[in-house]
PDB file of C-alpha atoms in Angstrom:
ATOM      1  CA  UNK A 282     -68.004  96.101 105.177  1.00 48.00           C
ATOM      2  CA  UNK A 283     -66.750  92.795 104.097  1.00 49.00           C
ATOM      3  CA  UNK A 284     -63.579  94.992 102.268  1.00 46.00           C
ATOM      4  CA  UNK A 285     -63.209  96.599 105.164  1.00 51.00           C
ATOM      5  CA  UNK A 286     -62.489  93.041 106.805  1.00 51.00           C
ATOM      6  CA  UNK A 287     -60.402  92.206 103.654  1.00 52.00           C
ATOM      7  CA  UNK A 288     -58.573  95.024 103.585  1.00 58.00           C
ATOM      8  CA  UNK A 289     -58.150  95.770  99.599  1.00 61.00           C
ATOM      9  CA  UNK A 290     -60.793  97.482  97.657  1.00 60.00           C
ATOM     10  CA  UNK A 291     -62.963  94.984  95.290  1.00 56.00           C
ATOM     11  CA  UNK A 292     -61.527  91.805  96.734  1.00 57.00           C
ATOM     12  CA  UNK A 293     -64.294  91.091  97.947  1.00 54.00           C
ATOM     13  CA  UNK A 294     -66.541  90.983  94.709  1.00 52.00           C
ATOM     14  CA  UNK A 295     -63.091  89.663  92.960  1.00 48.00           C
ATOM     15  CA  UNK A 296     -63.309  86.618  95.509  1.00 49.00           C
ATOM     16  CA  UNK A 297     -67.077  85.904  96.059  1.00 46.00           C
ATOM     17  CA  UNK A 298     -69.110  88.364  94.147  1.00 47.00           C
ATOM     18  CA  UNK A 299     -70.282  89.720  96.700  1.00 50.00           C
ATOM     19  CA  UNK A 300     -72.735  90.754  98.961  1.00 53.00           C
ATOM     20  CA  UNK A 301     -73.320  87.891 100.961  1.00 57.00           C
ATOM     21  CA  UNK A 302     -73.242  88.792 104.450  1.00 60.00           C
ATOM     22  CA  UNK A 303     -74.835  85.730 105.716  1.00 64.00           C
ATOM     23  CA  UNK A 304     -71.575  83.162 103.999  1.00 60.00           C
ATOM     24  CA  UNK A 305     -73.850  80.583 102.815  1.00 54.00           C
ATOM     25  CA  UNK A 306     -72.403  80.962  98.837  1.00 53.00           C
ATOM     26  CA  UNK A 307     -68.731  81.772  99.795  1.00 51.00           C
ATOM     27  CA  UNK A 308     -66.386  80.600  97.528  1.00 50.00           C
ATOM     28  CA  UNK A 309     -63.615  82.190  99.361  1.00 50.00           C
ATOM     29  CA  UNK A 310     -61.021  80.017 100.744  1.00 50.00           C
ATOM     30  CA  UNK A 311     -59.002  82.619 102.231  1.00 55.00           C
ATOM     31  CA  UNK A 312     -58.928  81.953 106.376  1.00 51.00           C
ATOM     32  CA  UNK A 313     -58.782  85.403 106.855  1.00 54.00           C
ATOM     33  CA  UNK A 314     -62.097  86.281 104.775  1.00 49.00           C
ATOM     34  CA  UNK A 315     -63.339  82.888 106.811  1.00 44.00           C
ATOM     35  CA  UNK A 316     -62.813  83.849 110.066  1.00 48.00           C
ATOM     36  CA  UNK A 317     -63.858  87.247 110.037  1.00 51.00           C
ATOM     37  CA  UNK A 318     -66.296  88.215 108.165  1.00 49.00           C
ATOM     38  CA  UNK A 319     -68.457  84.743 108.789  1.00 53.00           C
ATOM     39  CA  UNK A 320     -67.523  85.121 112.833  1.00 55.00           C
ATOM     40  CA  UNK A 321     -69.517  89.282 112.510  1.00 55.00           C
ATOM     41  CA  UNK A 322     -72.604  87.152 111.759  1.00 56.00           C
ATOM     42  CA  UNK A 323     -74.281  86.283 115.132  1.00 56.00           C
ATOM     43  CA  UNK A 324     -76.834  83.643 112.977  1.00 59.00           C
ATOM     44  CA  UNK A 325     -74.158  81.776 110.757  1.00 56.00           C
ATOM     45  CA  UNK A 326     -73.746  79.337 113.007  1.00 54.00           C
ATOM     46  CA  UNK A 327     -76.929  77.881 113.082  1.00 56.00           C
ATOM     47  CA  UNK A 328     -77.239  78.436 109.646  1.00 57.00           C
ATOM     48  CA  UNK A 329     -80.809  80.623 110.070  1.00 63.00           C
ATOM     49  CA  UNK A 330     -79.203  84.095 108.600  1.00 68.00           C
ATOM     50  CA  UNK A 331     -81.323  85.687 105.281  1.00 70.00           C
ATOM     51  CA  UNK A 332     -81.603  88.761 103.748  1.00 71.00           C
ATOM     52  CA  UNK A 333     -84.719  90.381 103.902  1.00 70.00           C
ATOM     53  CA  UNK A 334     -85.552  92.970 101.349  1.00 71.00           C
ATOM     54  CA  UNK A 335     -87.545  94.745 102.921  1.00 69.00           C
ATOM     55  CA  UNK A 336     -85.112  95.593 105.664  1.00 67.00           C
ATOM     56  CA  UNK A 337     -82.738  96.747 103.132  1.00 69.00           C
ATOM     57  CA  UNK A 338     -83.945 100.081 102.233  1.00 71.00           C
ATOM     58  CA  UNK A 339     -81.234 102.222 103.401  1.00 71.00           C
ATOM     59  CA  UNK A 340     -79.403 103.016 100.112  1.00 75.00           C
ATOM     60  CA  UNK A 341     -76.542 104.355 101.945  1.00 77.00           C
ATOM     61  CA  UNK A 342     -75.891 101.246 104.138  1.00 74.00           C
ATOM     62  CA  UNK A 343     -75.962  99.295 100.754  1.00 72.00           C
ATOM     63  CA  UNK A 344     -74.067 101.488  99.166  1.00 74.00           C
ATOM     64  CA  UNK A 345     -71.385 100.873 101.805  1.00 74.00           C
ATOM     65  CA  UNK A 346     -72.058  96.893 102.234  1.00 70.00           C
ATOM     66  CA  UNK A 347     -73.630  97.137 105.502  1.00 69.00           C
ATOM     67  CA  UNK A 348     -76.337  94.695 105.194  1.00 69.00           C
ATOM     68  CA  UNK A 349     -79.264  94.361 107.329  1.00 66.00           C
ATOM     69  CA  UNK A 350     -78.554  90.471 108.217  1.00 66.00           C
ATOM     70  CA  UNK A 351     -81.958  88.847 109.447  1.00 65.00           C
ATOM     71  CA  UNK A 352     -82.068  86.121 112.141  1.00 67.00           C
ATOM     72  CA  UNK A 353     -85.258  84.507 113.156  1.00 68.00           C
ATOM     73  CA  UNK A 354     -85.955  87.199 116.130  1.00 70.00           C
ATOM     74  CA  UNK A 355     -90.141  86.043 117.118  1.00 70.00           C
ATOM     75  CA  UNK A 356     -93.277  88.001 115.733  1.00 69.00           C
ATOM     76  CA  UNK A 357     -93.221  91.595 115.775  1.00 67.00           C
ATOM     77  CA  UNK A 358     -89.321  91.613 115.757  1.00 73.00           C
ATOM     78  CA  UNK A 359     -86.558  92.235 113.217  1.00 71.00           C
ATOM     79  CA  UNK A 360     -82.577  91.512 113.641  1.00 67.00           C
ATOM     80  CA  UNK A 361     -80.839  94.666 113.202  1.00 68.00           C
ATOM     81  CA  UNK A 362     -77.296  94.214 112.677  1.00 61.00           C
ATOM     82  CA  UNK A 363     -76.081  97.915 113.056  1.00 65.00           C
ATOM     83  CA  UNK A 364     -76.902  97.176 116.706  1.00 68.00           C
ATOM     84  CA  UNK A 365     -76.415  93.284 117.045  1.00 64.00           C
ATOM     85  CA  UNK A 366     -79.915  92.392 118.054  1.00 68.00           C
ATOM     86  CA  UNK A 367     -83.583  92.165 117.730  1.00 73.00           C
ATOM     87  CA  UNK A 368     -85.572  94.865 117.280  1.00 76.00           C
ATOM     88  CA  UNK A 369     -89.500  95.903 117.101  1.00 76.00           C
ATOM     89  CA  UNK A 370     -90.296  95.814 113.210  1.00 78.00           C
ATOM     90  CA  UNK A 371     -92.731  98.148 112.492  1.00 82.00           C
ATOM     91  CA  UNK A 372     -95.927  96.842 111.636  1.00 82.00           C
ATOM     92  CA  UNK A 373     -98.035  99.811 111.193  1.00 85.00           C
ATOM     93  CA  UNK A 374     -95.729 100.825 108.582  1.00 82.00           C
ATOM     94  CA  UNK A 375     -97.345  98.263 106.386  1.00 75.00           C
ATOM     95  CA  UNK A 376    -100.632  99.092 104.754  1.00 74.00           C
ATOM     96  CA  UNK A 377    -104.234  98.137 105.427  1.00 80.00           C
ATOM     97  CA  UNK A 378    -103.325  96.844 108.929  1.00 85.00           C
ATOM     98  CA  UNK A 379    -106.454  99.232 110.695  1.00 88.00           C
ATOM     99  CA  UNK A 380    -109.756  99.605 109.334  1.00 86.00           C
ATOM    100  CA  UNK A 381    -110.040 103.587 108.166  1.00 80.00           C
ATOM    101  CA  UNK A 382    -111.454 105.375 111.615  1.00 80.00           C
ATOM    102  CA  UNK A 383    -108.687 103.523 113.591  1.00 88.00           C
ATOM    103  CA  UNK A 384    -104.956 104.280 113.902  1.00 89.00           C
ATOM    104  CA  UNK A 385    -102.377 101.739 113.969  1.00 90.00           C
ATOM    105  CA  UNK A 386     -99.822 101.412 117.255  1.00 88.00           C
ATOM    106  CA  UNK A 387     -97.239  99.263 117.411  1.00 82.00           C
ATOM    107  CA  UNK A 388     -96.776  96.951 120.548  1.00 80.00           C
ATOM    108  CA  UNK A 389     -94.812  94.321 122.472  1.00 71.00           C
ATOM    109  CA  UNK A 390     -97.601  91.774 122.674  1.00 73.00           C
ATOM    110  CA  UNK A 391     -98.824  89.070 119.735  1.00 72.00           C
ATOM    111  CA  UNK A 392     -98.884  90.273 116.787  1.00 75.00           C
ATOM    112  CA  UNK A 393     -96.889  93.290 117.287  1.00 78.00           C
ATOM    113  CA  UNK A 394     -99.690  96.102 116.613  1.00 84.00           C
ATOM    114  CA  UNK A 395    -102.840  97.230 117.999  1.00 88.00           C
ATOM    115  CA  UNK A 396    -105.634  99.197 116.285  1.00 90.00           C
ATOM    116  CA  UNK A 397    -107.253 101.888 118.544  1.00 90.00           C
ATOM    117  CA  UNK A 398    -109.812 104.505 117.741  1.00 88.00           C
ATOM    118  CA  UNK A 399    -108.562 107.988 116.564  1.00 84.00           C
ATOM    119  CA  UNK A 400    -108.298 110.772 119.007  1.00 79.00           C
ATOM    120  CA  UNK A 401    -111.709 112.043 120.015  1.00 79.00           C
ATOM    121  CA  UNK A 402    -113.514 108.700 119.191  1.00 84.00           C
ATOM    122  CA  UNK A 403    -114.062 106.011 121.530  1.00 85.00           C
ATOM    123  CA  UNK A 404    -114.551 102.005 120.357  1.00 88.00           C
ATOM    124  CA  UNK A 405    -118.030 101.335 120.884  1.00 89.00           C
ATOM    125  CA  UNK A 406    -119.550  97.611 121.219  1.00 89.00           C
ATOM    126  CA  UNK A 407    -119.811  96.913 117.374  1.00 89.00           C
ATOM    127  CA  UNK A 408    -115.958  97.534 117.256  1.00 87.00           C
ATOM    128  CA  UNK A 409    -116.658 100.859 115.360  1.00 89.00           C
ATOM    129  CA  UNK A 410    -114.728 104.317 116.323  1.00 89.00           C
ATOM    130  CA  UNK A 411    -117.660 106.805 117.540  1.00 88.00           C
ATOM    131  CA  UNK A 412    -116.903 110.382 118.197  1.00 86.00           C
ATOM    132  CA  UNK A 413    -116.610 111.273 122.152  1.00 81.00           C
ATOM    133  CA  UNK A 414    -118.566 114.599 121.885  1.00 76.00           C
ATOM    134  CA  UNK A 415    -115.865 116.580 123.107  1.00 70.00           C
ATOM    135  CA  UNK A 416    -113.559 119.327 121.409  1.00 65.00           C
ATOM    136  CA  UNK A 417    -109.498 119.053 120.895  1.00 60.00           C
ATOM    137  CA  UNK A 418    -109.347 121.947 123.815  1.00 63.00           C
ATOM    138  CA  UNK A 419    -111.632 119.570 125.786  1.00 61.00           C
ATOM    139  CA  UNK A 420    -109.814 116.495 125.212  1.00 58.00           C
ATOM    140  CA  UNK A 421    -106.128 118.317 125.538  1.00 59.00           C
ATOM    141  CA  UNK A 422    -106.730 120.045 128.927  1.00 58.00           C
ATOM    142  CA  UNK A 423    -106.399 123.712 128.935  1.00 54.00           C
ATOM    143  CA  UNK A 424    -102.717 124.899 128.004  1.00 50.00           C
ATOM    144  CA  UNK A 425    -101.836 128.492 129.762  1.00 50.00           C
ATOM    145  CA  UNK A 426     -99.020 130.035 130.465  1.00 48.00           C
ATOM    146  CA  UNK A 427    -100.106 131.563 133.476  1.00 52.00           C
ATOM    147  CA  UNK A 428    -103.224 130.652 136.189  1.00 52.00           C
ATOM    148  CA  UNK A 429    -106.881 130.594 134.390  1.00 49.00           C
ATOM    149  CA  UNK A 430    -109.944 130.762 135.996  1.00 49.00           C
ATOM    150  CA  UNK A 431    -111.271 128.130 133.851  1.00 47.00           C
ATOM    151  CA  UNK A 432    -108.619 125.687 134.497  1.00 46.00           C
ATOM    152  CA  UNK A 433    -108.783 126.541 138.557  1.00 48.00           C
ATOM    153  CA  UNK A 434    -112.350 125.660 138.604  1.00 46.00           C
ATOM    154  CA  UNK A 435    -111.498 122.306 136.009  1.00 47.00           C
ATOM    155  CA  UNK A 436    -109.226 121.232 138.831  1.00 48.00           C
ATOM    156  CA  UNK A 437    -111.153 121.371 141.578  1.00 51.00           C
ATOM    157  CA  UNK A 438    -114.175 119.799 140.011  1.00 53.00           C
ATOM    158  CA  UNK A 439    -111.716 117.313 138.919  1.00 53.00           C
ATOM    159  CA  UNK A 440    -110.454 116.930 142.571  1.00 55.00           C
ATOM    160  CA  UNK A 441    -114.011 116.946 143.897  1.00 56.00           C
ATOM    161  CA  UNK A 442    -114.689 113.973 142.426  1.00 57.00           C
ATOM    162  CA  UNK A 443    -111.807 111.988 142.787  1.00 54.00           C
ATOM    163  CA  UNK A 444    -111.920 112.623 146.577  1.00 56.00           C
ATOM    164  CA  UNK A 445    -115.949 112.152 146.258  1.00 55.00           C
ATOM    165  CA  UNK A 446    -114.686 108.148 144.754  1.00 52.00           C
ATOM    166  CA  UNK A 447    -112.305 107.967 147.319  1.00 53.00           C
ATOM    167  CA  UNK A 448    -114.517 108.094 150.165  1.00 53.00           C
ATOM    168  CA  UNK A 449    -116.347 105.466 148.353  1.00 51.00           C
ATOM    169  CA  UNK A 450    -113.957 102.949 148.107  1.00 49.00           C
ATOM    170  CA  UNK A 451    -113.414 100.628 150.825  1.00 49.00           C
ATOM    171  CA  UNK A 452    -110.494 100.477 152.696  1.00 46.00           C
TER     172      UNK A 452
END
């Protein structure tokens, strides 16, 4: 990217050695390199840009100098600089985040990620995933193509009740 703003092949690593995206160890004094590569970084001017590692596994970006640029973005979020702003970082892609029975989902809220039981177990009171007691068809609903008696007579127990709760209710 940064030859791309140069506009000659290697002048970049000729100049600076490059990669430095973030223009903290520039030893460029060329006004054009100044003013526009260190203007494409939304952080440099408060002097809070890094480069993560770990956000830096696309090969081909390297390979191509587009660095993932990191600003400070809040908990749960990562700066993503192929789109120019903050981003959820995925936390449940990081190990050991859930106990074993529980599957990791990653959320808006503090801290980013939320561990819930596995489908067909429900969190009982000791914070331990019990099974439900019912079967994937059970859990799923019934999936036909065409009417079912089964599913008829599902829905109308299912409606039974709900109007059953709504007569309940107060108004």
């Amino acid at each position: 990217m940064i030859d791309e703003l140069l506009g000659k092949s290697y002048e970049c690593a000729y100049e600076s050695f490059c990669p430095d995206p973030c223009c903290h160890g520039v030893q460029s004094t060329s006004p054009l390199f100044l003013s526009r590569a260190c203007s494409l970084n939304k952080c440099l001017n408060k002097n809070r840009c890094k480069i993560e590692p770990e956000f830096n596994d696309d090969f081909q970006a390297i390979r191509n100098n587009r660095w993932n640029i990191t600003c400070p973005c809040g908990k749960g979020l990562m700066y993503r600089s192929d789109v120019e702003t903050c981003v959820h970082a995925d936390l449940c892609s990081e190990s050991d985040k859930c106990p074993p029975s529980f599957d990791c989902v990653n959320t808006v809220t503090d801290p980013g990620y939320k561990c819930v039981c596995q489908l067909g177990f429900i969190r009982n009171d000791f914070d331990k995933c019990i099974p439900t007691g019912f079967s994937s068809a059970q859990w799923h609903g019934f999936a036909f193509t065409e009417p079912h008696p089964q599913l008829c007579i599902r829905n109308s127990i299912f409606i039974s009740i709900l109007m059953s709760f709504m007569l309940i209710l107060p108004q």
